[in-house]
Amino acid sequence: MAHLIAILLAVIIDRIVGDPRSLPHPVVGIGKLITVCDRYLNKGEAKRAKGLLMLIFICTFVFLVTICIVLLSYRIHLYIGIAVEAWIISTTIAARGLMQAAEEVAVPLRKGNFSESRKKLSYIVGRDTETLNEEEITRATVETVAENTSDGVTAPLFFALIGGAPLAMLYRAVNTCDSMVGYKNNTYKEFGWASAKFDDLLNWVPSRLTAAVMILSIRAMGDRTKQQCWEIVRRDARKHPSPNSGWTEAAMAALMAVQLGGVNTYKGVVSNRAKMGNDERALKVNDIEVANKIMLKTVNQFTLFILLVGGAIYAIT
């Protein structure tokens, strides 16, 4: 029960406080470790093996440090253990940060300040943003909110249910490795192979579960039924280049009655992404707020779901 209380507190902490820049953040430390490993290992022969070695080292180090901190905290006092574990789990989720980042794109866009909106968007997406119009800026933002609903919030909560703060931090370590070295370019296609594959594996269940919770808990725009929304998800999710991101993107598109995906450019290289959802209406800046609301409600319902599952397991055992 202590772990379940810690999970609930973590969601509350993230919603109220987020990630204050004045406080140290474990993910920043993980990123620095990855940078050092990248500098010394990503060269010469056997890059794939070296990348696997880096992943094993990062995951083992993060997991052991976290479990030592958590066990020591619970040994001092139950309430201290719950508080420390809640804080650690809260650093692995970013619902508030995701919402704020999306809103920072929307605010100048509502005022017609495209250059500022494109600049803010460039902080949260990898695609080129310099020439995007209102609909394309909105699409990129909505896609980011949809994808990170799972990667950034529900997936670490899923692993927190299974293994508390240590497993949530291990997930975040893998996800950070993937975000830093899991690219399919000449620099990282070998070195980042293990990070990308393991991240795909860990996200397989959470992404699909998140999409299901999203469809079940949120009313779709128009007169579309939940069954019709789920049919769109099943039709389109597998078209995405990622085996997992398509599930939440397709769910978001179905609920909003819009089409996501399409042509993007990355450092001048055109990428024609598969389209998610039906093209029933054009995306407008207010859809960013709609996407944020869907994300927050999904997180709330997902949290309730895992607390109920955890409570049932506790009652049975």
Short mmCIF file of C-alpha atoms in Angstrom, two decimals:
data_model
loop_
_atom_site.label_atom_id
_atom_site.label_comp_id
_atom_site.label_asym_id
_atom_site.label_seq_id
_atom_site.Cartn_x
_atom_site.Cartn_y
_atom_site.Cartn_z
CA MET A 1 0.00 0.00 0.00
CA ALA A 2 2.93 2.35 0.65
CA HIS A 3 3.90 2.10 -3.02
CA LEU A 4 0.35 2.92 -4.14
CA ILE A 5 0.25 5.95 -1.86
CA ALA A 6 3.63 7.02 -3.27
CA ILE A 7 2.31 6.75 -6.83
CA LEU A 8 -0.73 8.89 -6.01
CA LEU A 9 1.43 11.47 -4.27
CA ALA A 10 3.83 11.49 -7.23
CA VAL A 11 1.01 12.36 -9.63
CA ILE A 12 -0.16 15.14 -7.28
CA ILE A 13 3.40 16.50 -6.91
CA ASP A 14 3.89 16.56 -10.67
CA ARG A 15 0.53 18.24 -11.25
CA ILE A 16 1.18 20.97 -8.66
CA VAL A 17 4.94 21.47 -8.79
CA GLY A 18 6.19 19.93 -12.03
CA ASP A 19 9.96 20.05 -12.47
CA PRO A 20 11.30 23.17 -10.72
CA ARG A 21 14.59 24.20 -12.30
CA SER A 22 15.96 25.17 -8.88
CA LEU A 23 15.92 21.54 -7.71
CA PRO A 24 18.28 18.78 -8.91
CA HIS A 25 16.67 16.37 -11.34
CA PRO A 26 17.74 12.72 -11.66
CA VAL A 27 17.12 12.65 -15.41
CA VAL A 28 19.66 15.45 -15.87
CA GLY A 29 22.21 13.28 -14.10
CA ILE A 30 21.28 10.30 -16.27
CA GLY A 31 21.73 12.47 -19.34
CA LYS A 32 25.22 13.49 -18.25
CA LEU A 33 26.19 9.84 -17.73
CA ILE A 34 24.93 9.00 -21.21
CA THR A 35 26.91 11.90 -22.67
CA VAL A 36 30.13 10.62 -21.08
CA CYS A 37 29.49 7.08 -22.31
CA ASP A 38 28.69 8.38 -25.78
CA ARG A 39 31.94 10.34 -25.90
CA TYR A 40 34.18 7.44 -24.92
CA LEU A 41 32.36 4.41 -26.34
CA ASN A 42 30.73 5.57 -29.58
CA LYS A 43 33.79 5.14 -31.77
CA GLY A 44 35.86 2.44 -33.41
CA GLU A 45 34.58 -1.09 -33.94
CA ALA A 46 31.73 -3.05 -32.30
CA LYS A 47 29.55 0.02 -31.71
CA ARG A 48 26.43 -2.09 -31.24
CA ALA A 49 28.08 -4.08 -28.44
CA LYS A 50 29.41 -0.89 -26.86
CA GLY A 51 25.94 0.64 -27.01
CA LEU A 52 24.52 -2.43 -25.26
CA LEU A 53 27.25 -2.15 -22.63
CA MET A 54 26.34 1.49 -22.04
CA LEU A 55 22.65 0.62 -21.67
CA ILE A 56 23.39 -2.16 -19.16
CA PHE A 57 25.68 0.12 -17.17
CA ILE A 58 23.21 3.04 -17.07
CA CYS A 59 20.25 0.83 -16.14
CA THR A 60 22.14 -1.09 -13.47
CA PHE A 61 23.60 2.04 -11.91
CA VAL A 62 20.28 3.92 -11.86
CA PHE A 63 18.33 0.93 -10.54
CA LEU A 64 20.81 0.14 -7.74
CA VAL A 65 21.16 3.75 -6.61
CA THR A 66 17.39 4.22 -6.57
CA ILE A 67 16.65 0.99 -4.69
CA CYS A 68 19.30 1.83 -2.07
CA ILE A 69 17.80 5.29 -1.51
CA VAL A 70 14.26 3.92 -1.28
CA LEU A 71 15.14 1.06 1.08
CA LEU A 72 17.15 3.35 3.32
CA SER A 73 14.30 5.86 3.44
CA TYR A 74 11.74 3.21 4.42
CA ARG A 75 14.14 1.89 7.03
CA ILE A 76 14.31 5.34 8.67
CA HIS A 77 10.52 5.69 8.77
CA LEU A 78 7.52 4.58 6.73
CA TYR A 79 6.37 8.13 6.05
CA ILE A 80 9.86 9.21 4.99
CA GLY A 81 10.01 6.23 2.65
CA ILE A 82 6.67 7.13 1.08
CA ALA A 83 7.70 10.77 0.67
CA VAL A 84 11.07 9.93 -0.90
CA GLU A 85 9.59 7.32 -3.21
CA ALA A 86 6.81 9.72 -4.24
CA TRP A 87 9.36 12.41 -5.10
CA ILE A 88 11.49 9.99 -7.13
CA ILE A 89 8.48 8.72 -9.09
CA SER A 90 7.35 12.31 -9.69
CA THR A 91 10.68 13.02 -11.44
CA THR A 92 9.94 10.25 -13.94
CA ILE A 93 6.62 11.77 -15.06
CA ALA A 94 5.97 15.10 -16.75
CA ALA A 95 2.28 15.80 -17.28
CA ARG A 96 2.58 19.38 -16.06
CA GLY A 97 5.75 20.00 -18.07
CA LEU A 98 4.17 18.55 -21.22
CA MET A 99 1.07 20.69 -20.79
CA GLN A 100 3.15 23.84 -20.22
CA ALA A 101 5.40 23.15 -23.21
CA ALA A 102 2.37 22.76 -25.48
CA GLU A 103 0.76 25.91 -24.10
CA GLU A 104 3.97 27.89 -24.70
CA VAL A 105 3.57 27.05 -28.39
CA ALA A 106 -0.13 27.96 -28.36
CA VAL A 107 0.11 31.36 -26.64
CA PRO A 108 2.09 33.18 -29.37
CA LEU A 109 0.24 31.23 -32.06
CA ARG A 110 -3.09 32.64 -30.84
CA LYS A 111 -1.60 36.13 -31.22
CA GLY A 112 -0.40 35.42 -34.75
CA ASN A 113 3.26 35.45 -33.68
CA PHE A 114 4.35 32.54 -35.86
CA SER A 115 8.09 33.05 -35.42
CA GLU A 116 7.86 32.79 -31.62
CA SER A 117 5.50 29.83 -31.83
CA ARG A 118 7.85 28.03 -34.22
CA LYS A 119 10.75 28.74 -31.87
CA LYS A 120 8.87 27.26 -28.88
CA LEU A 121 7.84 24.27 -30.98
CA SER A 122 11.47 23.59 -31.94
CA TYR A 123 12.20 22.95 -28.25
CA ILE A 124 9.87 19.95 -28.11
CA VAL A 125 10.02 18.37 -31.59
CA GLY A 126 12.82 17.14 -33.80
CA ARG A 127 11.32 18.26 -37.13
CA ASP A 128 12.15 21.51 -38.93
CA THR A 129 9.78 24.27 -37.80
CA GLU A 130 10.95 27.36 -39.70
CA THR A 131 8.22 27.38 -42.38
CA LEU A 132 5.27 25.71 -40.62
CA ASN A 133 1.84 27.36 -40.80
CA GLU A 134 -0.81 27.38 -38.06
CA GLU A 135 -2.23 23.95 -38.91
CA GLU A 136 1.21 22.33 -39.15
CA ILE A 137 2.37 23.91 -35.87
CA THR A 138 -0.79 22.69 -34.19
CA ARG A 139 -0.41 19.21 -35.66
CA ALA A 140 3.18 18.92 -34.44
CA THR A 141 2.17 20.02 -30.95
CA VAL A 142 -0.83 17.69 -30.74
CA GLU A 143 1.32 14.78 -31.95
CA THR A 144 3.90 15.53 -29.26
CA VAL A 145 1.26 15.67 -26.54
CA ALA A 146 -0.26 12.41 -27.77
CA GLU A 147 3.04 10.52 -27.97
CA ASN A 148 4.33 11.77 -24.64
CA THR A 149 1.11 10.95 -22.81
CA SER A 150 2.48 7.42 -22.72
CA ASP A 151 6.27 7.96 -22.85
CA GLY A 152 6.26 10.85 -20.43
CA VAL A 153 3.56 9.93 -17.92
CA THR A 154 1.62 6.68 -18.04
CA ALA A 155 4.51 4.34 -18.89
CA PRO A 156 6.60 5.28 -15.82
CA LEU A 157 3.45 5.02 -13.68
CA PHE A 158 2.87 1.54 -15.11
CA PHE A 159 6.36 0.46 -14.09
CA ALA A 160 6.01 2.18 -10.71
CA LEU A 161 3.02 -0.09 -10.07
CA ILE A 162 5.11 -3.16 -10.88
CA GLY A 163 8.34 -2.21 -9.10
CA GLY A 164 7.98 1.12 -7.34
CA ALA A 165 10.42 4.00 -7.81
CA PRO A 166 13.39 1.77 -8.81
CA LEU A 167 11.58 0.32 -11.83
CA ALA A 168 10.09 3.69 -12.77
CA MET A 169 13.60 5.18 -12.76
CA LEU A 170 14.93 2.25 -14.77
CA TYR A 171 12.24 2.93 -17.39
CA ARG A 172 13.17 6.61 -17.45
CA ALA A 173 16.86 5.68 -17.85
CA VAL A 174 16.07 3.51 -20.89
CA ASN A 175 13.79 6.18 -22.34
CA THR A 176 16.49 8.83 -21.87
CA CYS A 177 19.07 6.59 -23.55
CA ASP A 178 16.71 6.18 -26.49
CA SER A 179 16.00 9.92 -26.72
CA MET A 180 19.73 10.73 -26.74
CA VAL A 181 21.28 7.97 -28.84
CA GLY A 182 18.40 6.00 -30.37
CA TYR A 183 18.58 7.65 -33.78
CA LYS A 184 18.81 5.89 -37.14
CA ASN A 185 21.59 8.07 -38.51
CA ASN A 186 25.23 7.31 -39.22
CA THR A 187 26.31 8.41 -35.76
CA TYR A 188 23.88 6.34 -33.70
CA LYS A 189 22.28 3.61 -35.82
CA GLU A 190 24.67 1.03 -34.32
CA PHE A 191 25.54 2.56 -30.95
CA GLY A 192 21.91 3.40 -30.14
CA TRP A 193 20.44 0.14 -31.46
CA ALA A 194 20.09 -1.54 -28.03
CA SER A 195 18.59 1.58 -26.42
CA ALA A 196 16.00 1.95 -29.17
CA LYS A 197 15.02 -1.71 -29.13
CA PHE A 198 14.74 -1.94 -25.34
CA ASP A 199 12.70 1.27 -25.22
CA ASP A 200 10.32 -0.21 -27.82
CA LEU A 201 10.01 -3.35 -25.72
CA LEU A 202 9.26 -1.50 -22.47
CA ASN A 203 6.68 0.74 -24.12
CA TRP A 204 4.76 -2.04 -25.87
CA VAL A 205 2.19 -2.65 -23.12
CA PRO A 206 1.90 0.91 -21.69
CA SER A 207 1.29 2.51 -25.10
CA ARG A 208 -1.56 0.16 -25.95
CA LEU A 209 -3.03 0.35 -22.46
CA THR A 210 -2.86 4.15 -22.56
CA ALA A 211 -4.65 4.26 -25.91
CA ALA A 212 -7.38 2.00 -24.52
CA VAL A 213 -7.82 4.17 -21.42
CA MET A 214 -7.89 7.28 -23.61
CA ILE A 215 -10.67 5.92 -25.81
CA LEU A 216 -12.70 4.50 -22.91
CA SER A 217 -12.54 7.57 -20.67
CA ILE A 218 -13.00 10.45 -23.11
CA ARG A 219 -15.97 11.43 -25.22
CA ALA A 220 -15.14 11.84 -28.89
CA MET A 221 -15.98 14.98 -30.84
CA GLY A 222 -19.05 14.71 -33.03
CA ASP A 223 -21.21 11.63 -32.84
CA ARG A 224 -18.46 9.03 -33.17
CA THR A 225 -18.83 6.05 -30.84
CA LYS A 226 -16.04 4.52 -28.78
CA GLN A 227 -16.13 1.45 -31.01
CA GLN A 228 -15.63 3.60 -34.09
CA CYS A 229 -12.73 5.38 -32.39
CA TRP A 230 -11.09 2.09 -31.51
CA GLU A 231 -11.51 0.86 -35.09
CA ILE A 232 -9.55 3.92 -36.25
CA VAL A 233 -6.83 3.17 -33.70
CA ARG A 234 -6.57 -0.44 -34.82
CA ARG A 235 -6.50 0.64 -38.46
CA ASP A 236 -3.87 3.37 -38.15
CA ALA A 237 -1.66 2.69 -35.12
CA ARG A 238 0.56 0.15 -36.87
CA LYS A 239 1.26 2.56 -39.75
CA HIS A 240 3.50 4.68 -37.52
CA PRO A 241 7.27 4.12 -37.85
CA SER A 242 7.38 3.54 -34.10
CA PRO A 243 5.75 0.30 -32.90
CA ASN A 244 4.25 2.20 -29.95
CA SER A 245 3.78 5.93 -30.65
CA GLY A 246 1.07 5.30 -33.22
CA TRP A 247 -1.34 3.99 -30.60
CA THR A 248 -1.72 7.21 -28.63
CA GLU A 249 -1.46 9.38 -31.75
CA ALA A 250 -4.21 7.42 -33.50
CA ALA A 251 -6.35 7.53 -30.34
CA MET A 252 -5.91 11.31 -30.07
CA ALA A 253 -6.75 11.76 -33.76
CA ALA A 254 -9.86 9.60 -33.47
CA LEU A 255 -11.17 11.46 -30.42
CA MET A 256 -10.49 14.89 -31.92
CA ALA A 257 -11.89 13.97 -35.36
CA VAL A 258 -8.73 15.19 -37.07
CA GLN A 259 -5.89 13.70 -39.06
CA LEU A 260 -2.36 13.56 -37.67
CA GLY A 261 0.78 12.54 -39.49
CA GLY A 262 1.79 13.58 -43.00
CA VAL A 263 4.83 15.32 -44.44
CA ASN A 264 7.58 16.42 -42.02
CA THR A 265 11.14 17.54 -42.68
CA TYR A 266 14.15 16.74 -40.51
CA LYS A 267 17.25 18.85 -41.23
CA GLY A 268 15.95 19.40 -44.73
CA VAL A 269 15.17 15.74 -45.39
CA VAL A 270 11.50 15.10 -46.21
CA SER A 271 9.78 12.33 -44.25
CA ASN A 272 6.31 11.28 -45.37
CA ARG A 273 4.73 9.90 -42.19
CA ALA A 274 1.64 7.70 -42.23
CA LYS A 275 -1.61 9.54 -41.51
CA MET A 276 -3.59 8.83 -38.34
CA GLY A 277 -7.34 9.41 -38.16
CA ASN A 278 -9.82 10.80 -40.68
CA ASP A 279 -9.47 14.23 -42.25
CA GLU A 280 -12.81 15.59 -41.02
CA ARG A 281 -11.74 19.12 -40.12
CA ALA A 282 -8.69 21.39 -40.14
CA LEU A 283 -6.58 21.70 -37.03
CA LYS A 284 -6.76 25.06 -35.24
CA VAL A 285 -4.71 26.51 -32.42
CA ASN A 286 -7.45 25.75 -29.86
CA ASP A 287 -6.91 22.05 -30.54
CA ILE A 288 -3.69 22.28 -28.53
CA GLU A 289 -5.79 23.02 -25.45
CA VAL A 290 -8.11 20.13 -26.37
CA ALA A 291 -5.11 17.78 -26.64
CA ASN A 292 -3.86 18.91 -23.23
CA LYS A 293 -7.25 18.22 -21.68
CA ILE A 294 -7.35 14.76 -23.23
CA MET A 295 -3.85 14.06 -21.95
CA LEU A 296 -4.64 15.16 -18.39
CA LYS A 297 -7.91 13.23 -18.23
CA THR A 298 -6.16 10.14 -19.60
CA VAL A 299 -3.47 10.44 -16.92
CA ASN A 300 -6.12 10.80 -14.22
CA GLN A 301 -8.02 7.73 -15.40
CA PHE A 302 -4.85 5.72 -15.92
CA THR A 303 -3.72 6.57 -12.38
CA LEU A 304 -7.09 5.49 -11.00
CA PHE A 305 -6.85 2.27 -13.01
CA ILE A 306 -3.41 1.28 -11.71
CA LEU A 307 -4.40 2.20 -8.14
CA LEU A 308 -7.44 -0.07 -8.41
CA VAL A 309 -5.32 -2.87 -9.88
CA GLY A 310 -2.71 -2.41 -7.18
CA GLY A 311 -5.37 -2.31 -4.46
CA ALA A 312 -6.96 -5.50 -5.78
CA ILE A 313 -3.59 -7.28 -5.80
CA TYR A 314 -2.92 -6.09 -2.26
CA ALA A 315 -6.34 -7.31 -1.09
CA ILE A 316 -5.87 -10.74 -2.67
CA THR A 317 -2.36 -11.29 -1.33
#
